[in-house]
């Protein structure tokens, strides 16, 4: 059985390229891989659209950074991919052209002749096509189906909503004692922690016993944002409530107070709309199987953060 681990073990380069490293999901994957540099990997390339603090942190940790954008086209992206044995495609939702031929990030893997491809997506992406910022995820999954036969090893990793989204609203929670999002208060989901998703990806690349395939990653329990607020209140010993606000109000907060780019703001808005539509109401054991232990619960995440 050919795995990512066996592929990298026999390579003289032992190199991995991760896209989307200017946002937290890509950053955490690259950071986790860098901890294994010198043993399982010799080179970790961090591809990014924006130059920001996350990218600078990866440089400080030893990553070799590559600036990529959808507008570069398939030839330029494939040229960057040729540095690597394995490419981990984290959707580049910070890119100004997100949604306009985003599949180029997947098709470039075949053009570059990389040996391994891992695509990160979202649970139920195929049902999210009516949401404009999420439609590209399904298109990238369709491109993955076309490309996977042209590489030696290919895996698709679909994730639920990251509970780390609360970190963006920490000042608001601290001052108002409210979690104010545009998601339906009673919509169920099984949130996971970005660090667990990153470790799962890393394990998939270095563990010789993990086969290629489709993995659907969720946290250990289903709950709603009212329950999240309850856990937060118990953690700080004060009342915290959940308040559903309109999307425009939430997006204005993210733009003015956090300074987030428009594409990422719209992506978060569509993810919370998908949650309200019941598209994230799913729980699996895949994350526990990849980690070899129970993933972090919302309660534990709030205790640590």
Short mmCIF file of C-alpha atoms in Angstrom, two decimals:
data_model
loop_
_atom_site.label_atom_id
_atom_site.label_comp_id
_atom_site.label_asym_id
_atom_site.label_seq_id
_atom_site.Cartn_x
_atom_site.Cartn_y
_atom_site.Cartn_z
CA UNK A 1 0.00 0.00 0.00
CA UNK A 2 1.38 3.36 -1.07
CA UNK A 3 0.82 6.06 1.54
CA UNK A 4 1.96 9.65 1.92
CA UNK A 5 4.49 8.38 4.45
CA UNK A 6 6.01 5.78 2.13
CA UNK A 7 6.07 8.28 -0.71
CA UNK A 8 7.98 10.84 1.35
CA UNK A 9 10.30 8.23 2.86
CA UNK A 10 11.60 7.19 -0.56
CA UNK A 11 11.94 10.75 -1.84
CA UNK A 12 15.27 12.53 -1.89
CA UNK A 13 13.57 15.91 -1.39
CA UNK A 14 11.03 15.09 1.34
CA UNK A 15 9.21 18.35 0.68
CA UNK A 16 5.63 19.49 1.29
CA UNK A 17 3.88 22.64 0.08
CA UNK A 18 0.83 23.98 1.93
CA UNK A 19 -1.43 26.65 0.40
CA UNK A 20 -3.59 29.16 2.28
CA UNK A 21 -0.93 29.83 4.91
CA UNK A 22 -1.98 33.46 5.40
CA UNK A 23 -5.12 32.26 7.20
CA UNK A 24 -5.30 30.22 10.37
CA UNK A 25 -6.23 26.83 8.87
CA UNK A 26 -3.26 26.74 6.49
CA UNK A 27 -0.96 28.31 9.07
CA UNK A 28 -1.67 25.63 11.69
CA UNK A 29 -1.01 22.82 9.20
CA UNK A 30 2.31 24.32 8.08
CA UNK A 31 3.31 25.01 11.69
CA UNK A 32 2.61 21.41 12.66
CA UNK A 33 4.60 20.05 9.72
CA UNK A 34 7.56 22.27 10.64
CA UNK A 35 7.79 20.50 13.99
CA UNK A 36 8.77 17.35 12.07
CA UNK A 37 11.27 19.05 9.77
CA UNK A 38 14.55 17.18 9.68
CA UNK A 39 12.89 13.85 10.43
CA UNK A 40 9.95 13.38 8.09
CA UNK A 41 10.34 16.54 5.99
CA UNK A 42 13.32 18.50 4.75
CA UNK A 43 11.40 21.40 3.25
CA UNK A 44 8.04 22.92 4.16
CA UNK A 45 6.83 25.51 1.67
CA UNK A 46 4.13 27.92 2.84
CA UNK A 47 2.14 29.41 -0.05
CA UNK A 48 0.17 32.59 0.68
CA UNK A 49 -1.73 35.45 -0.95
CA UNK A 50 -1.36 38.11 1.75
CA UNK A 51 1.82 39.09 3.56
CA UNK A 52 0.80 39.06 7.20
CA UNK A 53 1.90 38.10 10.71
CA UNK A 54 1.01 34.42 10.23
CA UNK A 55 3.34 34.19 7.24
CA UNK A 56 6.12 35.96 9.14
CA UNK A 57 5.75 33.52 12.03
CA UNK A 58 6.14 30.59 9.63
CA UNK A 59 9.30 32.15 8.19
CA UNK A 60 10.69 32.47 11.72
CA UNK A 61 9.95 28.78 12.28
CA UNK A 62 11.86 27.75 9.14
CA UNK A 63 9.22 27.69 6.40
CA UNK A 64 10.14 28.66 2.86
CA UNK A 65 7.39 31.02 1.73
CA UNK A 66 5.95 31.29 -1.76
CA UNK A 67 3.51 34.00 -2.82
CA UNK A 68 0.74 32.56 -5.00
CA UNK A 69 -2.55 33.87 -6.31
CA UNK A 70 -5.33 32.49 -8.48
CA UNK A 71 -4.65 35.19 -11.07
CA UNK A 72 -1.14 33.77 -11.61
CA UNK A 73 -2.71 30.96 -13.63
CA UNK A 74 -2.02 27.25 -13.72
CA UNK A 75 1.49 27.44 -15.17
CA UNK A 76 2.87 29.69 -12.43
CA UNK A 77 1.16 27.73 -9.67
CA UNK A 78 2.39 24.42 -11.13
CA UNK A 79 5.92 25.82 -11.22
CA UNK A 80 5.72 26.52 -7.47
CA UNK A 81 4.28 23.05 -6.85
CA UNK A 82 7.26 21.40 -8.56
CA UNK A 83 9.31 22.19 -5.48
CA UNK A 84 7.27 19.63 -3.52
CA UNK A 85 6.57 15.90 -3.41
CA UNK A 86 3.21 16.50 -1.71
CA UNK A 87 0.88 19.48 -2.00
CA UNK A 88 -1.72 20.22 0.68
CA UNK A 89 -4.37 22.49 -0.83
CA UNK A 90 -6.03 24.63 1.81
CA UNK A 91 -8.60 26.80 -0.04
CA UNK A 92 -7.07 30.28 -0.54
CA UNK A 93 -10.13 32.20 0.60
CA UNK A 94 -8.09 35.35 1.27
CA UNK A 95 -7.41 35.67 -2.48
CA UNK A 96 -9.27 38.54 -4.17
CA UNK A 97 -10.16 36.09 -6.98
CA UNK A 98 -11.57 33.37 -4.70
CA UNK A 99 -14.47 31.82 -6.59
CA UNK A 100 -13.01 32.66 -9.99
CA UNK A 101 -11.33 29.47 -11.21
CA UNK A 102 -10.20 28.48 -7.73
CA UNK A 103 -9.87 24.93 -9.11
CA UNK A 104 -6.55 25.99 -10.63
CA UNK A 105 -4.96 25.17 -7.25
CA UNK A 106 -6.05 21.53 -7.69
CA UNK A 107 -5.43 21.13 -11.43
CA UNK A 108 -1.94 22.56 -10.99
CA UNK A 109 -0.98 19.47 -8.98
CA UNK A 110 -1.48 17.24 -12.02
CA UNK A 111 0.32 19.68 -14.32
CA UNK A 112 3.26 19.87 -11.91
CA UNK A 113 3.51 16.09 -11.64
CA UNK A 114 3.46 16.06 -7.84
CA UNK A 115 3.34 12.62 -6.24
CA UNK A 116 0.81 13.33 -3.50
CA UNK A 117 -2.21 15.63 -3.16
CA UNK A 118 -4.33 16.38 -0.09
CA UNK A 119 -7.31 18.70 -0.44
CA UNK A 120 -9.00 20.39 2.52
CA UNK A 121 -12.71 21.13 2.16
CA UNK A 122 -15.85 21.36 4.27
CA UNK A 123 -18.45 18.78 5.30
CA UNK A 124 -21.41 18.72 2.88
CA UNK A 125 -19.64 20.99 0.40
CA UNK A 126 -21.77 19.53 -2.40
CA UNK A 127 -24.90 20.91 -0.69
CA UNK A 128 -23.45 24.40 -0.21
CA UNK A 129 -23.44 25.42 -3.88
CA UNK A 130 -26.16 28.04 -3.40
CA UNK A 131 -23.82 29.95 -1.10
CA UNK A 132 -21.44 31.88 -3.41
CA UNK A 133 -18.36 31.82 -1.19
CA UNK A 134 -18.72 28.07 -0.55
CA UNK A 135 -19.56 26.96 -4.09
CA UNK A 136 -15.84 26.87 -5.03
CA UNK A 137 -15.30 24.14 -2.40
CA UNK A 138 -17.52 21.72 -4.34
CA UNK A 139 -15.86 22.76 -7.59
CA UNK A 140 -12.46 22.01 -6.05
CA UNK A 141 -13.74 18.61 -4.90
CA UNK A 142 -14.87 17.85 -8.47
CA UNK A 143 -11.42 18.87 -9.71
CA UNK A 144 -9.90 16.56 -7.09
CA UNK A 145 -11.89 13.63 -8.51
CA UNK A 146 -10.39 14.40 -11.94
CA UNK A 147 -6.84 14.75 -10.64
CA UNK A 148 -6.56 11.97 -8.05
CA UNK A 149 -5.86 9.30 -10.65
CA UNK A 150 -2.90 11.31 -11.93
CA UNK A 151 -0.99 11.31 -8.62
CA UNK A 152 0.33 8.39 -6.59
CA UNK A 153 -1.53 9.24 -3.36
CA UNK A 154 -4.57 11.49 -2.90
CA UNK A 155 -6.79 12.29 0.08
CA UNK A 156 -9.75 14.57 0.66
CA UNK A 157 -10.20 15.97 4.17
CA UNK A 158 -13.56 17.62 4.89
CA UNK A 159 -13.86 19.62 8.11
CA UNK A 160 -16.71 20.97 10.18
CA UNK A 161 -16.69 24.56 11.40
CA UNK A 162 -13.60 25.43 13.46
CA UNK A 163 -14.51 26.60 16.96
CA UNK A 164 -11.48 28.91 16.65
CA UNK A 165 -13.83 31.36 14.88
CA UNK A 166 -14.72 32.54 18.41
CA UNK A 167 -11.17 33.91 18.78
CA UNK A 168 -12.10 36.65 16.30
CA UNK A 169 -14.84 37.83 18.67
CA UNK A 170 -12.91 37.53 21.95
CA UNK A 171 -12.86 41.30 22.63
CA UNK A 172 -16.59 41.52 21.97
CA UNK A 173 -17.27 38.57 24.27
CA UNK A 174 -15.10 40.07 27.00
CA UNK A 175 -16.75 43.49 26.88
CA UNK A 176 -20.39 42.61 26.22
CA UNK A 177 -20.51 39.13 27.77
CA UNK A 178 -22.26 38.03 24.59
CA UNK A 179 -21.37 35.83 21.64
CA UNK A 180 -22.86 37.72 18.70
CA UNK A 181 -22.91 35.82 15.41
CA UNK A 182 -25.27 35.51 12.46
CA UNK A 183 -25.87 31.76 12.98
CA UNK A 184 -29.18 30.35 14.21
CA UNK A 185 -28.92 29.88 17.99
CA UNK A 186 -30.26 26.31 17.91
CA UNK A 187 -28.43 24.99 14.85
CA UNK A 188 -26.41 21.89 15.75
CA UNK A 189 -22.82 21.26 14.68
CA UNK A 190 -19.79 19.35 15.92
CA UNK A 191 -17.04 22.00 15.96
CA UNK A 192 -13.41 20.99 15.86
CA UNK A 193 -10.25 22.78 16.90
CA UNK A 194 -7.95 23.91 14.07
CA UNK A 195 -4.92 22.47 15.87
CA UNK A 196 -6.55 19.02 15.89
CA UNK A 197 -7.28 19.25 12.17
CA UNK A 198 -3.65 20.22 11.57
CA UNK A 199 -2.37 17.27 13.62
CA UNK A 200 -4.68 14.94 11.71
CA UNK A 201 -3.22 16.15 8.42
CA UNK A 202 0.30 15.78 9.77
CA UNK A 203 -0.42 12.24 11.00
CA UNK A 204 -1.81 11.35 7.59
CA UNK A 205 1.45 12.45 5.97
CA UNK A 206 3.84 10.70 8.37
CA UNK A 207 2.00 7.58 9.59
CA UNK A 208 2.65 4.60 7.26
CA UNK A 209 -0.57 2.94 8.45
CA UNK A 210 -2.93 5.71 7.35
CA UNK A 211 -4.24 5.05 3.82
CA UNK A 212 -5.37 7.60 1.28
CA UNK A 213 -9.10 8.29 1.15
CA UNK A 214 -11.88 10.64 2.17
CA UNK A 215 -11.95 11.77 5.80
CA UNK A 216 -14.70 13.84 7.42
CA UNK A 217 -13.45 15.61 10.52
CA UNK A 218 -15.69 16.84 13.31
CA UNK A 219 -15.31 17.54 16.99
CA UNK A 220 -16.30 14.97 19.63
CA UNK A 221 -19.83 16.29 20.25
CA UNK A 222 -22.72 18.07 18.59
CA UNK A 223 -23.98 21.25 20.22
CA UNK A 224 -25.31 24.69 19.34
CA UNK A 225 -24.05 28.18 20.09
CA UNK A 226 -26.31 28.44 23.16
CA UNK A 227 -24.37 25.49 24.59
CA UNK A 228 -21.08 27.11 23.56
CA UNK A 229 -22.09 30.26 25.48
CA UNK A 230 -22.98 28.08 28.49
CA UNK A 231 -19.49 26.47 28.44
CA UNK A 232 -17.88 29.91 28.14
CA UNK A 233 -19.90 31.23 31.08
CA UNK A 234 -18.85 28.32 33.29
CA UNK A 235 -15.23 28.91 32.33
CA UNK A 236 -15.08 32.58 33.38
CA UNK A 237 -17.68 32.37 36.14
CA UNK A 238 -19.95 35.04 34.64
CA UNK A 239 -23.10 34.97 32.56
CA UNK A 240 -22.51 34.86 28.82
CA UNK A 241 -25.38 34.70 26.36
CA UNK A 242 -25.66 33.98 22.66
CA UNK A 243 -27.25 36.64 20.48
CA UNK A 244 -28.08 36.09 16.85
CA UNK A 245 -27.42 39.26 14.90
CA UNK A 246 -27.90 40.07 11.24
CA UNK A 247 -25.09 39.16 8.90
CA UNK A 248 -24.36 42.75 7.86
CA UNK A 249 -23.76 43.75 11.49
CA UNK A 250 -21.38 40.82 12.03
CA UNK A 251 -19.48 41.48 8.81
CA UNK A 252 -19.13 45.16 9.70
CA UNK A 253 -17.57 44.17 13.04
CA UNK A 254 -15.07 41.83 11.33
CA UNK A 255 -14.07 44.52 8.85
CA UNK A 256 -13.83 47.50 11.19
CA UNK A 257 -12.61 45.88 14.42
CA UNK A 258 -10.58 42.91 13.13
CA UNK A 259 -9.44 44.30 9.77
CA UNK A 260 -10.32 41.09 7.97
CA UNK A 261 -10.30 40.96 4.17
CA UNK A 262 -13.64 41.01 2.34
CA UNK A 263 -13.35 37.48 0.90
CA UNK A 264 -12.65 35.91 4.28
CA UNK A 265 -15.50 37.85 5.90
CA UNK A 266 -17.93 36.64 3.24
CA UNK A 267 -16.64 33.08 3.60
CA UNK A 268 -17.30 33.10 7.36
CA UNK A 269 -20.75 34.57 6.74
CA UNK A 270 -21.62 31.79 4.29
CA UNK A 271 -20.27 29.11 6.65
CA UNK A 272 -22.53 30.37 9.43
CA UNK A 273 -25.43 30.45 6.99
CA UNK A 274 -24.67 26.83 6.06
CA UNK A 275 -24.71 26.02 9.77
CA UNK A 276 -28.14 27.66 10.12
CA UNK A 277 -29.37 25.58 7.18
CA UNK A 278 -28.41 22.38 9.04
CA UNK A 279 -25.59 21.48 6.64
CA UNK A 280 -23.04 21.00 9.43
CA UNK A 281 -25.25 18.80 11.61
CA UNK A 282 -22.93 15.80 11.43
CA UNK A 283 -20.63 13.88 13.75
CA UNK A 284 -18.00 11.30 12.77
CA UNK A 285 -15.15 9.39 14.42
CA UNK A 286 -12.64 10.10 11.63
CA UNK A 287 -10.73 12.75 13.55
CA UNK A 288 -10.30 10.48 16.58
CA UNK A 289 -9.04 7.68 14.31
CA UNK A 290 -6.46 9.95 12.66
CA UNK A 291 -5.29 11.42 15.97
CA UNK A 292 -5.31 8.14 17.88
CA UNK A 293 -7.08 9.89 20.76
CA UNK A 294 -10.18 11.90 21.54
CA UNK A 295 -10.15 15.31 19.85
CA UNK A 296 -10.39 18.43 21.99
CA UNK A 297 -13.88 19.36 23.15
CA UNK A 298 -15.30 22.88 23.12
CA UNK A 299 -15.07 22.91 26.91
CA UNK A 300 -11.33 22.08 26.84
CA UNK A 301 -10.72 24.61 24.07
CA UNK A 302 -12.34 27.37 26.12
CA UNK A 303 -10.32 26.36 29.19
CA UNK A 304 -7.11 26.78 27.19
CA UNK A 305 -8.09 29.99 25.41
#
